[in-house]
XYZ file of C-alpha atoms in Angstrom:
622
model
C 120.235 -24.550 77.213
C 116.603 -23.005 77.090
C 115.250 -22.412 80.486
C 112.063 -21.229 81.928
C 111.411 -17.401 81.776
C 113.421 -15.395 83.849
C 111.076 -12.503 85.254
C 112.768 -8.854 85.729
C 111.213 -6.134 87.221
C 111.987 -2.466 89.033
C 110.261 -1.352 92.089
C 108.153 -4.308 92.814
C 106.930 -3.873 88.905
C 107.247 -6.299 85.799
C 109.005 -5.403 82.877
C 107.611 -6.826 79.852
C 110.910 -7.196 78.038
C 114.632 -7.262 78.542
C 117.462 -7.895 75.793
C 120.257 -9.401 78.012
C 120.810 -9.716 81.733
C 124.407 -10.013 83.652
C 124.724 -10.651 87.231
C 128.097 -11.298 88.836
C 128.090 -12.662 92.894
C 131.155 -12.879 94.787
C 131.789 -13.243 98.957
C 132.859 -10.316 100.230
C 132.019 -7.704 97.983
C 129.155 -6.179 96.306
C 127.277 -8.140 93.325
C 127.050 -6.118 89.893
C 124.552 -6.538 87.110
C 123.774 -4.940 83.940
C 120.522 -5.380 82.287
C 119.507 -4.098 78.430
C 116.310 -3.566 77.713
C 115.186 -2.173 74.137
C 114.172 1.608 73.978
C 111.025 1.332 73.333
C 109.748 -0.902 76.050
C 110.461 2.577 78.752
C 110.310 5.322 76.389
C 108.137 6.971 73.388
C 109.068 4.927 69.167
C 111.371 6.898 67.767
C 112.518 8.968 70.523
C 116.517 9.954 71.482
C 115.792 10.203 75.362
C 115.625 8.675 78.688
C 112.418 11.081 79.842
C 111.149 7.439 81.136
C 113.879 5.490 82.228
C 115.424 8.190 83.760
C 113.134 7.671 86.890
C 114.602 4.013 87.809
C 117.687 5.773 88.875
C 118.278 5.123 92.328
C 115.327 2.586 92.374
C 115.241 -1.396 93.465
C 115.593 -4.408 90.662
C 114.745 -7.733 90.942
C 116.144 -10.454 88.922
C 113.915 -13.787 89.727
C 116.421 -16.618 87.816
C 114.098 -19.263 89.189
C 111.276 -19.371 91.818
C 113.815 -19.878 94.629
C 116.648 -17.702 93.326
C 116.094 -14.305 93.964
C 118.606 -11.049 93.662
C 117.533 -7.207 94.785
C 119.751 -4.481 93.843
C 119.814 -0.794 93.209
C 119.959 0.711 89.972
C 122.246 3.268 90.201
C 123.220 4.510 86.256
C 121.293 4.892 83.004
C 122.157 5.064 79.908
C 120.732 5.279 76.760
C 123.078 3.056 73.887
C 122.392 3.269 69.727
C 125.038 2.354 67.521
C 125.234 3.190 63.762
C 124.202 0.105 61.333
C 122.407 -1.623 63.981
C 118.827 -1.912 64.468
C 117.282 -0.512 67.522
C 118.563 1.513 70.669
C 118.989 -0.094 74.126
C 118.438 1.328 77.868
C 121.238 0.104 80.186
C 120.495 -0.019 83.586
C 124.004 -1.076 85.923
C 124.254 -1.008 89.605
C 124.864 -2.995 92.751
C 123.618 -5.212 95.205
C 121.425 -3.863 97.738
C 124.771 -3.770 99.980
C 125.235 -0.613 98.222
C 123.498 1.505 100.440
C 126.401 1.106 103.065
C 128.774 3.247 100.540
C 126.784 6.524 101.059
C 129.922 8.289 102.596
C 133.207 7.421 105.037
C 132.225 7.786 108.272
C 133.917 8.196 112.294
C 132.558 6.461 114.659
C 133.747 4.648 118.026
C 132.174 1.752 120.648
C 133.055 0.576 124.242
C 132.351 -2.576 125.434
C 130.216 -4.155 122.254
C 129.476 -7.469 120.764
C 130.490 -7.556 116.620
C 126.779 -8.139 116.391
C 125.514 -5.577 118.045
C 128.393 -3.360 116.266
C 127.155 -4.210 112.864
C 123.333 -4.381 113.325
C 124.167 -0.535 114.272
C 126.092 0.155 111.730
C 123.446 -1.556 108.643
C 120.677 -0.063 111.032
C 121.752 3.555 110.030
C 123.207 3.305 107.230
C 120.190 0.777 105.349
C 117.441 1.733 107.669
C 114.889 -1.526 107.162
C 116.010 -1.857 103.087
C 118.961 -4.579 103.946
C 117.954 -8.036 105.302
C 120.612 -9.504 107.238
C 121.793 -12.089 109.333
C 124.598 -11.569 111.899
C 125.922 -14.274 113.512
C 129.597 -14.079 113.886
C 131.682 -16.701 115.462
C 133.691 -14.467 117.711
C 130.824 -13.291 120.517
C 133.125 -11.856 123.247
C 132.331 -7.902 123.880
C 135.298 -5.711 122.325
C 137.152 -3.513 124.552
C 137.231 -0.685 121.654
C 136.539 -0.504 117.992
C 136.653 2.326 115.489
C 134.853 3.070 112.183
C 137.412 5.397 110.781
C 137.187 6.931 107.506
C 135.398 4.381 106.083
C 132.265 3.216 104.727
C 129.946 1.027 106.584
C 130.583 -1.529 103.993
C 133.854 -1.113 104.377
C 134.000 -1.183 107.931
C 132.404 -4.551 108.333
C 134.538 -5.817 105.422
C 137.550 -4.826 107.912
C 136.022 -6.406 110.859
C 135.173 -9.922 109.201
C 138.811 -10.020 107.724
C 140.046 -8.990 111.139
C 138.272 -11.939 112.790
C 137.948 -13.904 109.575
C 134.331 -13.881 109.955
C 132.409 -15.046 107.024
C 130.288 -12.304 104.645
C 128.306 -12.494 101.496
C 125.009 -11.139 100.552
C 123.071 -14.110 98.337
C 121.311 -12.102 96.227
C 118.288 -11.318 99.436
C 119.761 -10.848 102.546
C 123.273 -9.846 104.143
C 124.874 -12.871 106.178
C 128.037 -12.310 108.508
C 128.745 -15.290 110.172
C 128.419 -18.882 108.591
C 124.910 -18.949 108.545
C 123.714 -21.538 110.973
C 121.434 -23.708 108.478
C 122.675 -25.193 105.477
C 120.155 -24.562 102.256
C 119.319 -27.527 100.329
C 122.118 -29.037 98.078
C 122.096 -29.330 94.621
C 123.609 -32.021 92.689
C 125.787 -31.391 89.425
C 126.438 -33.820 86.951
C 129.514 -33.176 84.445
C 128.251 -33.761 80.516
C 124.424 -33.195 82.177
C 124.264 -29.606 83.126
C 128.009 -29.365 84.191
C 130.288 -28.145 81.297
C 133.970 -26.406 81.157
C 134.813 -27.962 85.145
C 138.115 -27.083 85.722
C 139.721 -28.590 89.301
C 142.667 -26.715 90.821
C 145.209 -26.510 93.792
C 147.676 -23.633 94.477
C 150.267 -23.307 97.038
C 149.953 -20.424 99.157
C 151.562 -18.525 102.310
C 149.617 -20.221 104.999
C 152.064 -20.231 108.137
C 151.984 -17.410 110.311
C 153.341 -15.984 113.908
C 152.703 -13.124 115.497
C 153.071 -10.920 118.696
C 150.964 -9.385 121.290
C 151.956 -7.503 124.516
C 149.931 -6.786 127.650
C 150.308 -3.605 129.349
C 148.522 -4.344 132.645
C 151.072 -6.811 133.049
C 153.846 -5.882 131.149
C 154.156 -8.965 129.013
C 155.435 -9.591 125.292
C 153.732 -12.724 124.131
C 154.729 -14.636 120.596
C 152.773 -17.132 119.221
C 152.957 -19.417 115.838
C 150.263 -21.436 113.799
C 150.087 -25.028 113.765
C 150.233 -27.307 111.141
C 146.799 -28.558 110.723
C 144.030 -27.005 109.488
C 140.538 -28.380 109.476
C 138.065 -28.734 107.272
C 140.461 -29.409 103.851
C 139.762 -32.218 100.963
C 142.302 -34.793 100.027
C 143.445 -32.340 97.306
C 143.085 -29.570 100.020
C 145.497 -31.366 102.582
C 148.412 -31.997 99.821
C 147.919 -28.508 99.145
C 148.583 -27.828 102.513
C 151.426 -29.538 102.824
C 153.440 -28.154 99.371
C 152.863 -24.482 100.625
C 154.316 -25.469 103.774
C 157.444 -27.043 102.173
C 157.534 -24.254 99.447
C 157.080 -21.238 102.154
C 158.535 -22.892 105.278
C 159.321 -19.825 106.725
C 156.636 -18.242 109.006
C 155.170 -14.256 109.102
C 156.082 -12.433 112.016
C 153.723 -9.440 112.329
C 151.495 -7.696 115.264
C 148.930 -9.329 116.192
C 145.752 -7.608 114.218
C 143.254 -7.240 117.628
C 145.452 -5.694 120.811
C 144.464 -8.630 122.569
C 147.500 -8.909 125.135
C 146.279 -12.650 125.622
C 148.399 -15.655 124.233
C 145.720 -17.785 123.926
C 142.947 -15.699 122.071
C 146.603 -14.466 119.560
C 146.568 -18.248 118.635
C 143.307 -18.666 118.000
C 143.194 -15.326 115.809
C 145.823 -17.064 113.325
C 144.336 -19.956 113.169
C 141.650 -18.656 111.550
C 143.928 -17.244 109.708
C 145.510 -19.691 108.609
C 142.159 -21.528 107.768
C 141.077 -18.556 105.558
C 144.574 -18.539 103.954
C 144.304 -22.419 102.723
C 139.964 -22.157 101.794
C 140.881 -21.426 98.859
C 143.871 -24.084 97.768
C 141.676 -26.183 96.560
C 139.129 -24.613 94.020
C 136.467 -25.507 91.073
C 135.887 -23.506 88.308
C 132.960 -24.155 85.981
C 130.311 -23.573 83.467
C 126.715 -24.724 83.899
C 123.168 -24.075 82.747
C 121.194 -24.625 86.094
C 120.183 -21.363 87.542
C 119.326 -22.801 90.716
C 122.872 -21.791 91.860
C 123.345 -18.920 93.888
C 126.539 -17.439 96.334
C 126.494 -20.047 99.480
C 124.933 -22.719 97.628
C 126.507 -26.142 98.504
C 126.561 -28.377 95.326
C 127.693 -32.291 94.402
C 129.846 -32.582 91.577
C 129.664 -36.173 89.893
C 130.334 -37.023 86.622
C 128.784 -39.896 84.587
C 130.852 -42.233 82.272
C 129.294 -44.976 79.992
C 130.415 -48.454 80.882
C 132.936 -50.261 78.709
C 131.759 -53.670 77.494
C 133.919 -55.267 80.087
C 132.338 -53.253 82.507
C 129.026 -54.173 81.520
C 129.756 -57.624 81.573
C 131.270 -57.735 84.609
C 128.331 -56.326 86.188
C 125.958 -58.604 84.106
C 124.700 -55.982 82.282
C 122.758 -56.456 78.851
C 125.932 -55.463 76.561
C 123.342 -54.370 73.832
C 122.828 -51.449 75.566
C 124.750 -48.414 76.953
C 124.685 -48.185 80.503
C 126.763 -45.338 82.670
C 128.598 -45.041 86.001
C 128.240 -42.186 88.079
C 131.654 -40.972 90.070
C 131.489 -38.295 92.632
C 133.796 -35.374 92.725
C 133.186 -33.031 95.532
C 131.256 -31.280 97.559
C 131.551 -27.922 97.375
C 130.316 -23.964 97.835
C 129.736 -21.284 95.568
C 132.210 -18.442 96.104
C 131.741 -16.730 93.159
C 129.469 -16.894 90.133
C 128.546 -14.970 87.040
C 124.954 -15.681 85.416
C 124.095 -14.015 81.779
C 120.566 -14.482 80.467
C 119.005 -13.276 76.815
C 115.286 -12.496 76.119
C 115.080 -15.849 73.910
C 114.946 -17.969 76.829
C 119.294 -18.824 76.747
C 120.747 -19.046 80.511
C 124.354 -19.985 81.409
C 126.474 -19.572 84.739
C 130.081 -19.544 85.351
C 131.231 -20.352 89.216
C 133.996 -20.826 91.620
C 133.148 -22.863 93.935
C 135.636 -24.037 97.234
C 135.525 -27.361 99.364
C 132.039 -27.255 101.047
C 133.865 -27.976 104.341
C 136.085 -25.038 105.129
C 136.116 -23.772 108.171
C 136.851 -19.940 106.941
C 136.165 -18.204 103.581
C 139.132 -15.980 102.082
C 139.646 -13.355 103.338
C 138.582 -9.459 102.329
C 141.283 -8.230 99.832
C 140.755 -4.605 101.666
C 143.455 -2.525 103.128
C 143.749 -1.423 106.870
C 142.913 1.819 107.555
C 145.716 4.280 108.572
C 145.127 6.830 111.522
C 146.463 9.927 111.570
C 147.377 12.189 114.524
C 144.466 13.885 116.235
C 143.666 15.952 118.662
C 141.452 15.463 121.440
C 139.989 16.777 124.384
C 141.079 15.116 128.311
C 137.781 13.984 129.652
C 138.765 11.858 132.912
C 142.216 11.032 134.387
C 141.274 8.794 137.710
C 142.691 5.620 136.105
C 140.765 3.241 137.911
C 143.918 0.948 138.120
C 146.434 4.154 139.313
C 148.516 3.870 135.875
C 148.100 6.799 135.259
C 146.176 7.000 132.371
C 143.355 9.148 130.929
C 140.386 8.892 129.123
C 139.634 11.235 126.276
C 137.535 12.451 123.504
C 138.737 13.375 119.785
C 137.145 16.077 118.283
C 134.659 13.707 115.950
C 133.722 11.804 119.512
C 132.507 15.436 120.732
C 129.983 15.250 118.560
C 128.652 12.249 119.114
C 129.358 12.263 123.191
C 131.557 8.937 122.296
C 135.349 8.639 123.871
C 138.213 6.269 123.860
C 139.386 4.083 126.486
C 141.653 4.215 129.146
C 145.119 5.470 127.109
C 148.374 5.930 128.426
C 150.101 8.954 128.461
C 153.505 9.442 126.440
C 156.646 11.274 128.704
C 159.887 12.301 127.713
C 160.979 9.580 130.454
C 159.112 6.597 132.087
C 160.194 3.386 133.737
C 161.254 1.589 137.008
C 164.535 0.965 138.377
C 166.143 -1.104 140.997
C 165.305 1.521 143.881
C 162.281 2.647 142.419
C 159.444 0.287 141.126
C 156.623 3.156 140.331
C 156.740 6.085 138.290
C 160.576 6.608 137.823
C 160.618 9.255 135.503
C 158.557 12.395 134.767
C 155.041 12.145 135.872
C 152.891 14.844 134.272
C 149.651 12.955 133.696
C 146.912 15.536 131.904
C 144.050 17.511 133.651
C 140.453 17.163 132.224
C 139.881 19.829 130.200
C 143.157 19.780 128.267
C 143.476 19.205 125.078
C 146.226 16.490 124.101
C 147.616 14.706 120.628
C 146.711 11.021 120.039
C 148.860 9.020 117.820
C 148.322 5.294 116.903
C 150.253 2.042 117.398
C 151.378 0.939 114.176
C 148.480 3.054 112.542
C 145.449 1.386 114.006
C 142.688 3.686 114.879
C 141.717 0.959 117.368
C 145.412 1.509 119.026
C 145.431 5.224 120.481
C 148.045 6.557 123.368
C 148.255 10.506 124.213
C 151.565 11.816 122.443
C 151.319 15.240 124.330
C 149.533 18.541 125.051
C 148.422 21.547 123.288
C 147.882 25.213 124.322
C 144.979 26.572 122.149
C 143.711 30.584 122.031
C 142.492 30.614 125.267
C 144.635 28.446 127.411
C 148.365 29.378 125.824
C 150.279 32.471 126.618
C 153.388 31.968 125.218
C 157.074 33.008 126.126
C 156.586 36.746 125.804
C 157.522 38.376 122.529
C 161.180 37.205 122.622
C 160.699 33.998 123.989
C 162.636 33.761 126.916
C 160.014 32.536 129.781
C 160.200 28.614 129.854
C 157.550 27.592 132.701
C 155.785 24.790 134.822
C 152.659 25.331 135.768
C 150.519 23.304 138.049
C 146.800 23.032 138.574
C 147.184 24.635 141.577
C 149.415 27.582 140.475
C 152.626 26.199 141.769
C 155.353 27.562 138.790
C 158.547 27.088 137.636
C 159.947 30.333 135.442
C 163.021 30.043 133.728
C 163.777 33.704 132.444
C 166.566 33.376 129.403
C 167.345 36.976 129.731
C 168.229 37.001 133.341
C 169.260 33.624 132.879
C 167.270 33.093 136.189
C 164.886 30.408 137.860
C 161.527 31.459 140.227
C 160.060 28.690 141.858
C 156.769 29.844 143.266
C 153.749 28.371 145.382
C 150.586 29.992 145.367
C 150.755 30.970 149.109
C 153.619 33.062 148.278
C 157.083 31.381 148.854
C 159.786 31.755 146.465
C 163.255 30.398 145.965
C 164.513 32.486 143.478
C 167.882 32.319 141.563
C 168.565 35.589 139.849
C 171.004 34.270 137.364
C 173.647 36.694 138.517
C 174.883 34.413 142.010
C 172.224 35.334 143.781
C 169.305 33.008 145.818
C 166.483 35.188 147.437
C 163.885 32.495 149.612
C 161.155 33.971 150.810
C 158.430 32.360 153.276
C 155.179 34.424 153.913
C 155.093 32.216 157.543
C 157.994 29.665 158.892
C 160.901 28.123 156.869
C 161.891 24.909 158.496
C 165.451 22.992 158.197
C 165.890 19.694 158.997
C 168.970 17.390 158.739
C 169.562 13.772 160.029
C 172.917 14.748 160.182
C 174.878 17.955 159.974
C 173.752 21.496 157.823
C 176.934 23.656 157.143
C 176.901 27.000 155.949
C 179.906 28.869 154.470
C 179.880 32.560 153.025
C 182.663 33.695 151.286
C 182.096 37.258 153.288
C 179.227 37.871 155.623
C 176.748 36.004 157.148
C 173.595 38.109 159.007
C 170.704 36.772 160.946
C 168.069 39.057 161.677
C 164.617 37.959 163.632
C 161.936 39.830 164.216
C 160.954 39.164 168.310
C 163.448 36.325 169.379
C 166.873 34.436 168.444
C 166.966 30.903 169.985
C 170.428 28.518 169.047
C 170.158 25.587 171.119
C 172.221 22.464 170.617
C 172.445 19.015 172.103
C 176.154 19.151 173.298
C 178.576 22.024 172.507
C 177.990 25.067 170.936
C 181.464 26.760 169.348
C 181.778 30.008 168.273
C 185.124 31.174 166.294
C 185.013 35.143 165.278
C 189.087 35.355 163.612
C 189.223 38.748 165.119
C 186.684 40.332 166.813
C 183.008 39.429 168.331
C 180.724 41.880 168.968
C 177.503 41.435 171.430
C 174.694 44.292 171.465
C 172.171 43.782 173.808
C 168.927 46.766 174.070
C 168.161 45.432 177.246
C 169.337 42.765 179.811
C 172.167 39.942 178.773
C 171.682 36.562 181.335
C 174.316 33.686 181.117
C 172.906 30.762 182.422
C 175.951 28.080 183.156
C 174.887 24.682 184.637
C 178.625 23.864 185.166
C 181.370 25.625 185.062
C 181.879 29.171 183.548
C 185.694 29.398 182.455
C 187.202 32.342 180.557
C 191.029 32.412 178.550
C 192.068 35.635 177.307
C 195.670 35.902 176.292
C 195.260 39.984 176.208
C 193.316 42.183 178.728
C 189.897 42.117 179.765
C 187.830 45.089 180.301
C 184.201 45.868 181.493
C 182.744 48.936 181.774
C 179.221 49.429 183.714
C 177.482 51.766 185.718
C 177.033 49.063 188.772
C 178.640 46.061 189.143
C 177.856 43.428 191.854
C 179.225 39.699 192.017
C 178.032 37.173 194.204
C 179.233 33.600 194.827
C 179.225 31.211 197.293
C 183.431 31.458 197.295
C 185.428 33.809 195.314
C 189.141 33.764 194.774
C 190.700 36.928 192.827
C 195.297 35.853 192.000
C 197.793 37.538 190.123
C 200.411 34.899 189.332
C 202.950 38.055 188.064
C 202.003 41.151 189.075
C 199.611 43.307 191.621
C 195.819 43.439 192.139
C 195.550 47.094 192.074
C 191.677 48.054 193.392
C 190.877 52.185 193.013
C 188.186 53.812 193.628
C 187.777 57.862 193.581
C 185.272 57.204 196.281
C 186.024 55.065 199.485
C 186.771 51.274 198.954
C 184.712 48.871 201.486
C 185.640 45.641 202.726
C 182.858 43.838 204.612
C 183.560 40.369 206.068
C 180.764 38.200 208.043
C 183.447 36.949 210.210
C 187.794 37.018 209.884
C 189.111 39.390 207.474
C 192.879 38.532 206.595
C 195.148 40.690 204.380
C 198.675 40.173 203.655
């Protein structure tokens, strides 16, 4: 079909001439197009080089297929064609939409607490400057806890993120959109056998029934959640599609849930989506067509017209001489995908895909997750505000760019609760800031980090001497625990100077630069296989509520440098089964009564000096 003149030109100027154009549009990707345009329209008659056309590498192209159907992309290879027999020698320009200036390199890069709009305005802000109009208007509006650009292109990236939240995307030849773009363009109606050829109508069965799993850490809860079977937005043909992929795959996914949401609710409503962008595509168009109005996004009504049988005619009382037609309508749909290939003598054709214009999602990126690897990083805060012990840190590409992750928890060779203890039953040895620590990844997402462990690094590590036998703890505060594998011994130290040390040979030294302090709510009992010596300093005190019993199995000896005072309350009562001596320089008793008996034998009193008895009143001898 011979159209208008379609006008090409490169940075913002007309080219006279072109020998073929191809542009193919799809959702979700970049659009390619390849334009030939004979030698000597950019370069000298007769000449093998590119000396001209080698200056629109890199440079903007627009293809104007009608007044309102614009596309701008970058040119980004040249190439000059001749082929042997043939007359003439083409340059071929190919390149991309202008959504190819998010692909200049994979990038790192983290945010807290931001809106997917604000996200990706960022994100096409530095990586297109001003070049790339856009629209962003996603669906999902909630700020994100924490989101990660990792190793990947800023295309790529928001490719992730709208399959993630099955967000719609597609550039239309002008301007990025991400989001179903809140105003619907003007429709355009399609007639089969008019300027609708080759229309092809298909369903397809298709996975579409999914559950998943989330769990909450705050409060410790595993949530599981399934899709429903109903999904809005589906055609006639769309519904029974619907319904064979649920009898032909009647068993549901079971997977994590893509977002760590840790809410039940917002897991359902992720595959839902899910399950909408799953079935958009169960019922599909294909078809050819010569109006180059069409464009990606543009919402079109299929009909087809059908001259009247005779019958027909009559039964409408139509003049029978003549032909008269019936329109039927087939659909009402939107341009997915499309293909348009023009020629420099005017000839213009279009192949499409096209899905029900009332789909809730569009299909989703065919892209890959991203995979994070273990990486190190750097301990920046640990005062969980919620006391869960958990720290905030920075990996080494957030350094740079003063970014950090969220609150993560901390990995431990043993964590839990238990019956008798509902906190922090295990080992608690939560990071200090400063350290430097290894991140791994739930199930590979970059967007899923916990601390795996610490590292020493030159400065900080010391090692376990040259053959490796110190094992240690060491707190912040220089409290220590040394295990020495040569001495098979254990030193545990405070920084104030006590020690309990275990020499590894039977031995325990404690040592207290001030008191040592033992208390028991019952009893303390000490054995020693041999000896047992208590030495003090300036005094001894043994003091005890009720008795105090002394066994020595043979003898008991009592030094005293100076004076020795027994202080009875009661009763002071002595049993020796051999003899009792005492030996002093003076001696002098005195008692209120005193009684001296032999039961067997005499009281014998000597005395090389004189012996005096002194009586206040009656002395009696027998």
């Amino acid at each position: 079909m011979i159209q208008e003149k379609i006008i090409f030109g490169i940075d913002r100027k007309e080219i006279s001439h072109f020998t073929s154009i191809e542009l193919h549009q799809t959702i979700n990707h970049h659009h390619r197009f390849k334009i030939a345009v004979p030698h000597s329209v950019v370069e000298s008659p007769r000449a093998f080089t590119m000396q001209n056309a080698q200056n629109w590498l890199g440079k903007v192209v627009h293809i104007q297929l009608e007044k309102h159907n614009d596309f701008l992309g970058i040119i980004t290879n040249i190439q000059y064609t001749q082929e042997l027999g043939h007359v003439g020698s083409q340059i071929v320009l190919t390149g991309y939409s202008k959504t190819i200036l998010l692909e200049s390199g994979q990038k790192l890069h983290s945010w807290e607490d931001t809106t997917l709009q604000d996200m990706i305005r960022e994100v096409i802000k530095q990586g297109a400057d001003e070049q790339l109009q856009n629209d962003i208007q996603p669906e999902f509006t909630h700020k994100i806890d924490y989101q990660t650009q990792y190793a990947e292109t800023d295309f790529q990236y928001i490719q992730r993120l709208a399959k993630t939240y099955n967000e719609w995307l597609f550039y239309d030849g002008e301007k990025l959109f991400f989001g179903k773009p809140k105003k619907e363009g003007k429709r355009i109606k399609l007639t089969y056998n008019k300027d609708l050829y080759n229309l092809n109508i298909s369903v397809q069965a298709t996975a579409s029934q999914f559950s998943g799993f989330t769990y909450n850490e705050t409060y410790n809860k595993l949530y599981k959640v399934q899709t429903q079977n109903k999904v809005e937005g589906l055609p006639m043909l769309g519904n029974q599609a619907f319904d064979a992929s649920e009898r032909l795959y009647s068993t549901p996914s079971f997977e994590y849930g893509r977002i760590p949401t840790g809410d039940e609710a917002f897991l359902e409503t992720l595959l839902k989506k899910r399950q909408e962008a799953a079935m958009a595509d169960a019922n599909y168009i294909t078809a050819t067509s010569s109006n180059n109005h069409l464009r990606i996004g543009t919402i079109v009504e299929i009909e087809s017209t059908q001259a009247l049988s005779p019958a027909e005619a009559l039964a409408k009382g139509l003049n029978q001489s003549q032909v008269h037609y019936k329109t039927e309508g087939i659909g009402t749909y939107i341009i997915t995908e499309i293909t348009h290939k023009a020629t420099d003598i005017g000839e213009y054709e279009n192949s499409f895909k096209a899905l029900p214009a009332f789909i809730k999602k569009l299909p989703e990126p065919q892209i890959a997750f991203p995979k994070a690897e273990v990486q190190q990083a750097i301990v920046i805060d640990n005062a969980d505000p919620k006391n869960q012990g958990r720290i905030r840190v920075k990996m080494l590409w957030q350094q740079t760019k003063n970014l950090r992750t969220p609150w993560l928890r901390v990995m431990t060779p043993d964590a839990g609760t238990s019956g008798e203890v509902s906190k922090n039953r295990g080992m608690v040895f939560i990071p200090e800031i400063g350290d430097h620590v290894m991140l791994g990844f739930r199930y590979n997402d970059p967007n899923r980090p916990f601390v795996m462990g610490s590292l020493f690094n030159g400065t900080t590590g010391a090692g376990g001497s040259s053959k490796n036998h110190l094992k240690s703890i060491f707190t912040r505060g220089g409290s220590t625990i040394t295990f020495n594998e040569l001495e098979n011994s254990i030193l545990v130290k405070d920084p104030s100077g006590n020690t309990w040390f275990m020499d590894g040979a039977g031995n325990i030294s404690v040592t207290a630069p001030k008191n040592i302090t033992m208390n028991a709510g019952e009893n303390i009992s000490m054995t020693a296989g041999m000896n047992i010596t208590n030495t003090a300093g300036v005094d001894f005190s043994l003091s005890a509520g009720a008795n105090v019993n002394i066994l020595a199995g043979l003898m008991k000896n009592v030094i005293v440098g100076a004076n020795y005072l027994v202080n009875v309350m009661g009763s002071l009562l002595e049993i020796i089964k051999g003899n009792r001596e005492s030996e002093t320089s003076e001696r002098k008793e005195i008692a209120k009564s005193a009684q001296f008996s032999a039961t067997e034998k005499d009281i014998v009193v000597n005395s090389t000096k004189t012996v005096l008895k002194n009586s206040g009143e009656t002395s009696n001898a027998h």
